[in-house]
GROMACS .gro file of C-alpha atoms in nm:
model
  232
    1UNK     CA    1  -2.190   0.033   0.006
    2UNK     CA    2  -2.127   0.404   0.079
    3UNK     CA    3  -1.761   0.507   0.097
    4UNK     CA    4  -1.700   0.840   0.271
    5UNK     CA    5  -1.511   1.112   0.081
    6UNK     CA    6  -1.137   1.084   0.137
    7UNK     CA    7  -1.164   0.714   0.204
    8UNK     CA    8  -1.117   0.417  -0.026
    9UNK     CA    9  -1.167   0.045  -0.036
   10UNK     CA   10  -0.978  -0.243  -0.194
   11UNK     CA   11  -1.111  -0.593  -0.253
   12UNK     CA   12  -0.869  -0.880  -0.186
   13UNK     CA   13  -0.903  -1.255  -0.179
   14UNK     CA   14  -0.905  -1.409   0.168
   15UNK     CA   15  -0.926  -1.786   0.186
   16UNK     CA   16  -1.249  -1.905   0.028
   17UNK     CA   17  -1.409  -1.563   0.036
   18UNK     CA   18  -1.328  -1.199  -0.018
   19UNK     CA   19  -1.234  -0.927   0.225
   20UNK     CA   20  -1.247  -0.551   0.192
   21UNK     CA   21  -0.954  -0.339   0.309
   22UNK     CA   22  -1.031   0.023   0.390
   23UNK     CA   23  -0.780   0.304   0.351
   24UNK     CA   24  -0.826   0.630   0.537
   25UNK     CA   25  -0.772   0.982   0.411
   26UNK     CA   26  -0.410   0.984   0.533
   27UNK     CA   27  -0.328   0.754   0.241
   28UNK     CA   28  -0.376   1.056   0.015
   29UNK     CA   29  -0.086   1.238   0.175
   30UNK     CA   30   0.237   1.287  -0.021
   31UNK     CA   31   0.490   1.006  -0.008
   32UNK     CA   32   0.854   0.947  -0.084
   33UNK     CA   33   0.889   0.666  -0.339
   34UNK     CA   34   1.202   0.475  -0.432
   35UNK     CA   35   1.167   0.273  -0.751
   36UNK     CA   36   1.488   0.080  -0.802
   37UNK     CA   37   1.610  -0.170  -1.055
   38UNK     CA   38   1.922  -0.313  -1.215
   39UNK     CA   39   2.065  -0.167  -1.533
   40UNK     CA   40   1.821  -0.198  -1.822
   41UNK     CA   41   1.503  -0.193  -1.610
   42UNK     CA   42   1.375   0.124  -1.783
   43UNK     CA   43   1.411   0.349  -1.478
   44UNK     CA   44   1.473   0.668  -1.678
   45UNK     CA   45   1.201   0.584  -1.929
   46UNK     CA   46   0.957   0.539  -1.640
   47UNK     CA   47   1.060   0.871  -1.491
   48UNK     CA   48   1.005   1.049  -1.822
   49UNK     CA   49   0.666   0.884  -1.871
   50UNK     CA   50   0.549   0.984  -1.523
   51UNK     CA   51   0.649   1.346  -1.593
   52UNK     CA   52   0.459   1.331  -1.925
   53UNK     CA   53   0.149   1.190  -1.757
   54UNK     CA   54   0.146   1.470  -1.501
   55UNK     CA   55   0.166   1.726  -1.782
   56UNK     CA   56  -0.120   1.557  -1.969
   57UNK     CA   57  -0.340   1.617  -1.668
   58UNK     CA   58  -0.246   1.982  -1.634
   59UNK     CA   59  -0.007   1.921  -1.346
   60UNK     CA   60   0.352   2.039  -1.309
   61UNK     CA   61   0.616   1.778  -1.238
   62UNK     CA   62   0.984   1.870  -1.209
   63UNK     CA   63   1.247   1.632  -1.346
   64UNK     CA   64   1.572   1.626  -1.150
   65UNK     CA   65   1.906   1.449  -1.171
   66UNK     CA   66   2.235   1.471  -0.975
   67UNK     CA   67   2.521   1.672  -1.123
   68UNK     CA   68   2.733   1.356  -1.119
   69UNK     CA   69   2.528   1.216  -1.409
   70UNK     CA   70   2.680   1.425  -1.690
   71UNK     CA   71   2.655   1.169  -1.971
   72UNK     CA   72   2.391   1.364  -2.165
   73UNK     CA   73   2.484   1.716  -2.057
   74UNK     CA   74   2.418   1.905  -1.737
   75UNK     CA   75   2.039   1.921  -1.752
   76UNK     CA   76   1.930   1.663  -2.009
   77UNK     CA   77   1.765   1.341  -1.892
   78UNK     CA   78   1.771   1.076  -2.164
   79UNK     CA   79   1.662   0.711  -2.169
   80UNK     CA   80   1.821   0.426  -2.361
   81UNK     CA   81   1.524   0.416  -2.601
   82UNK     CA   82   1.566   0.780  -2.700
   83UNK     CA   83   1.315   0.957  -2.478
   84UNK     CA   84   1.459   1.279  -2.339
   85UNK     CA   85   1.359   1.585  -2.145
   86UNK     CA   86   1.537   1.877  -1.983
   87UNK     CA   87   1.534   1.903  -1.606
   88UNK     CA   88   1.724   2.062  -1.320
   89UNK     CA   89   2.015   1.940  -1.112
   90UNK     CA   90   1.957   1.798  -0.765
   91UNK     CA   91   2.206   2.053  -0.638
   92UNK     CA   92   1.984   2.328  -0.783
   93UNK     CA   93   1.670   2.173  -0.634
   94UNK     CA   94   1.814   2.187  -0.282
   95UNK     CA   95   1.871   2.563  -0.323
   96UNK     CA   96   1.507   2.633  -0.414
   97UNK     CA   97   1.284   2.808  -0.164
   98UNK     CA   98   0.970   2.644  -0.031
   99UNK     CA   99   0.767   2.901  -0.223
  100UNK     CA  100   0.931   2.794  -0.549
  101UNK     CA  101   0.893   2.425  -0.471
  102UNK     CA  102   0.521   2.467  -0.407
  103UNK     CA  103   0.480   2.556  -0.775
  104UNK     CA  104   0.518   2.185  -0.855
  105UNK     CA  105   0.279   1.896  -0.804
  106UNK     CA  106   0.551   1.631  -0.802
  107UNK     CA  107   0.931   1.600  -0.796
  108UNK     CA  108   1.084   1.318  -1.005
  109UNK     CA  109   1.449   1.231  -0.939
  110UNK     CA  110   1.647   1.009  -1.177
  111UNK     CA  111   1.980   0.841  -1.087
  112UNK     CA  112   1.883   0.883  -0.722
  113UNK     CA  113   2.157   0.647  -0.604
  114UNK     CA  114   2.403   0.935  -0.648
  115UNK     CA  115   2.225   1.156  -0.391
  116UNK     CA  116   2.394   1.230  -0.060
  117UNK     CA  117   2.234   1.168   0.278
  118UNK     CA  118   2.175   1.543   0.315
  119UNK     CA  119   2.003   1.558  -0.024
  120UNK     CA  120   1.775   1.267   0.068
  121UNK     CA  121   1.690   1.455   0.388
  122UNK     CA  122   1.587   1.750   0.170
  123UNK     CA  123   1.358   1.521  -0.031
  124UNK     CA  124   1.200   1.409   0.297
  125UNK     CA  125   1.142   1.778   0.379
  126UNK     CA  126   0.962   1.828   0.046
  127UNK     CA  127   0.731   1.535   0.120
  128UNK     CA  128   0.666   1.585   0.491
  129UNK     CA  129   0.664   1.963   0.520
  130UNK     CA  130   0.541   2.073   0.177
  131UNK     CA  131   0.313   1.773   0.107
  132UNK     CA  132   0.462   1.726  -0.242
  133UNK     CA  133   0.522   1.368  -0.359
  134UNK     CA  134   0.877   1.278  -0.458
  135UNK     CA  135   0.939   0.980  -0.689
  136UNK     CA  136   1.299   0.858  -0.709
  137UNK     CA  137   1.446   0.616  -0.963
  138UNK     CA  138   1.785   0.452  -0.932
  139UNK     CA  139   2.002   0.151  -0.865
  140UNK     CA  140   1.980  -0.027  -0.534
  141UNK     CA  141   2.342  -0.145  -0.525
  142UNK     CA  142   2.661  -0.093  -0.723
  143UNK     CA  143   2.871  -0.337  -0.929
  144UNK     CA  144   3.016  -0.472  -0.602
  145UNK     CA  145   2.669  -0.546  -0.459
  146UNK     CA  146   2.703  -0.264  -0.204
  147UNK     CA  147   2.471   0.028  -0.139
  148UNK     CA  148   2.528   0.369  -0.288
  149UNK     CA  149   2.486   0.647  -0.032
  150UNK     CA  150   2.163   0.766  -0.194
  151UNK     CA  151   2.007   0.423  -0.230
  152UNK     CA  152   2.099   0.332   0.128
  153UNK     CA  153   1.905   0.625   0.274
  154UNK     CA  154   1.619   0.601   0.028
  155UNK     CA  155   1.574   0.234   0.116
  156UNK     CA  156   1.571   0.336   0.483
  157UNK     CA  157   1.341   0.639   0.461
  158UNK     CA  158   1.113   0.595   0.160
  159UNK     CA  159   0.745   0.543   0.231
  160UNK     CA  160   0.721   0.300  -0.058
  161UNK     CA  161   1.002   0.095  -0.215
  162UNK     CA  162   0.924  -0.073  -0.546
  163UNK     CA  163   1.139  -0.285  -0.774
  164UNK     CA  164   1.138  -0.232  -1.151
  165UNK     CA  165   1.193  -0.571  -1.311
  166UNK     CA  166   1.438  -0.677  -1.578
  167UNK     CA  167   1.582  -1.016  -1.676
  168UNK     CA  168   1.918  -1.187  -1.690
  169UNK     CA  169   2.038  -1.347  -2.013
  170UNK     CA  170   1.917  -1.681  -1.870
  171UNK     CA  171   1.560  -1.552  -1.837
  172UNK     CA  172   1.554  -1.528  -1.457
  173UNK     CA  173   1.494  -1.202  -1.272
  174UNK     CA  174   1.803  -0.983  -1.273
  175UNK     CA  175   1.876  -0.795  -0.952
  176UNK     CA  176   2.252  -0.743  -0.991
  177UNK     CA  177   2.441  -0.495  -1.207
  178UNK     CA  178   2.778  -0.619  -1.334
  179UNK     CA  179   3.054  -0.396  -1.470
  180UNK     CA  180   3.232  -0.507  -1.786
  181UNK     CA  181   3.606  -0.443  -1.810
  182UNK     CA  182   3.816  -0.350  -2.112
  183UNK     CA  183   3.888  -0.720  -2.171
  184UNK     CA  184   3.518  -0.800  -2.189
  185UNK     CA  185   3.510  -0.979  -1.855
  186UNK     CA  186   3.327  -0.889  -1.538
  187UNK     CA  187   3.504  -0.647  -1.305
  188UNK     CA  188   3.475  -0.675  -0.926
  189UNK     CA  189   3.714  -0.405  -0.804
  190UNK     CA  190   3.745  -0.036  -0.883
  191UNK     CA  191   3.584   0.301  -0.817
  192UNK     CA  192   3.220   0.282  -0.718
  193UNK     CA  193   3.112   0.534  -0.982
  194UNK     CA  194   3.219   0.489  -1.343
  195UNK     CA  195   2.966   0.640  -1.581
  196UNK     CA  196   2.854   0.417  -1.867
  197UNK     CA  197   2.568   0.240  -2.037
  198UNK     CA  198   2.516  -0.098  -2.200
  199UNK     CA  199   2.881  -0.099  -2.306
  200UNK     CA  200   2.997  -0.098  -1.943
  201UNK     CA  201   2.718  -0.262  -1.744
  202UNK     CA  202   2.483  -0.559  -1.773
  203UNK     CA  203   2.202  -0.689  -1.552
  204UNK     CA  204   2.247  -1.042  -1.417
  205UNK     CA  205   2.065  -1.277  -1.181
  206UNK     CA  206   2.247  -1.343  -0.854
  207UNK     CA  207   2.368  -1.687  -0.966
  208UNK     CA  208   2.536  -1.565  -1.283
  209UNK     CA  209   2.666  -1.254  -1.109
  210UNK     CA  210   2.840  -1.473  -0.851
  211UNK     CA  211   2.976  -1.695  -1.130
  212UNK     CA  212   3.092  -1.394  -1.334
  213UNK     CA  213   2.899  -1.536  -1.629
  214UNK     CA  214   2.793  -1.257  -1.867
  215UNK     CA  215   2.614  -1.495  -2.103
  216UNK     CA  216   2.666  -1.685  -2.429
  217UNK     CA  217   2.893  -1.514  -2.679
  218UNK     CA  218   3.068  -1.308  -2.412
  219UNK     CA  219   3.388  -1.381  -2.225
  220UNK     CA  220   3.396  -1.700  -2.024
  221UNK     CA  221   3.394  -1.642  -1.650
  222UNK     CA  222   3.736  -1.638  -1.484
  223UNK     CA  223   3.847  -1.608  -1.123
  224UNK     CA  224   3.856  -1.236  -1.060
  225UNK     CA  225   4.072  -1.049  -0.812
  226UNK     CA  226   3.819  -0.913  -0.568
  227UNK     CA  227   4.072  -0.767  -0.330
  228UNK     CA  228   3.920  -0.976  -0.053
  229UNK     CA  229   3.578  -0.818  -0.105
  230UNK     CA  230   3.248  -0.992  -0.171
  231UNK     CA  231   3.113  -0.747  -0.424
  232UNK     CA  232   2.796  -0.680  -0.630
   0.00000   0.00000   0.00000
């Protein structure tokens, strides 16, 4: 079968036979991606690997993070497994001219949940007006099971939303991020943003999040003061 340039085809099972799905040239246009996952789903490691892969192919990808994420310094992006790379701040990205932005083949944003609505709108501008793909990595919801501002608008406006998987201590898929308090128990009230890593946050399945059960060897679940809120 002849496939025209700019077009593609995908084979999928359909009942007892097979069917071919065609994709037109528009599928090649830049897209806004939101790849979300709970704590420990290797979001930053994925972002760094994508940037590396672009470089391997002679392309320029720009790593970006919000100023709010200052754990590893202003411009350093570092994963839990030790991968690291210097990037720019999201606040700096939004000040770049279109001419400067066109120097890059892809924009990769880590900790995207911390973006503001206006900053997400700027990412949409990069995709729609400059035809540059933007790949965002971040949490979907906070420790109270509520949207961050950035994740809310990325979930609404992204062309493709993909979940990065991780597991709860019980072996089930983990889609909740729990905050651990000073007493070792799960916290359900407090400021939305408290920077921390594995010492402050753990990924749980919804069942064990609701039970406040952090797993064997950790504090037993207790009735927490939620301040009347049903939180993440």
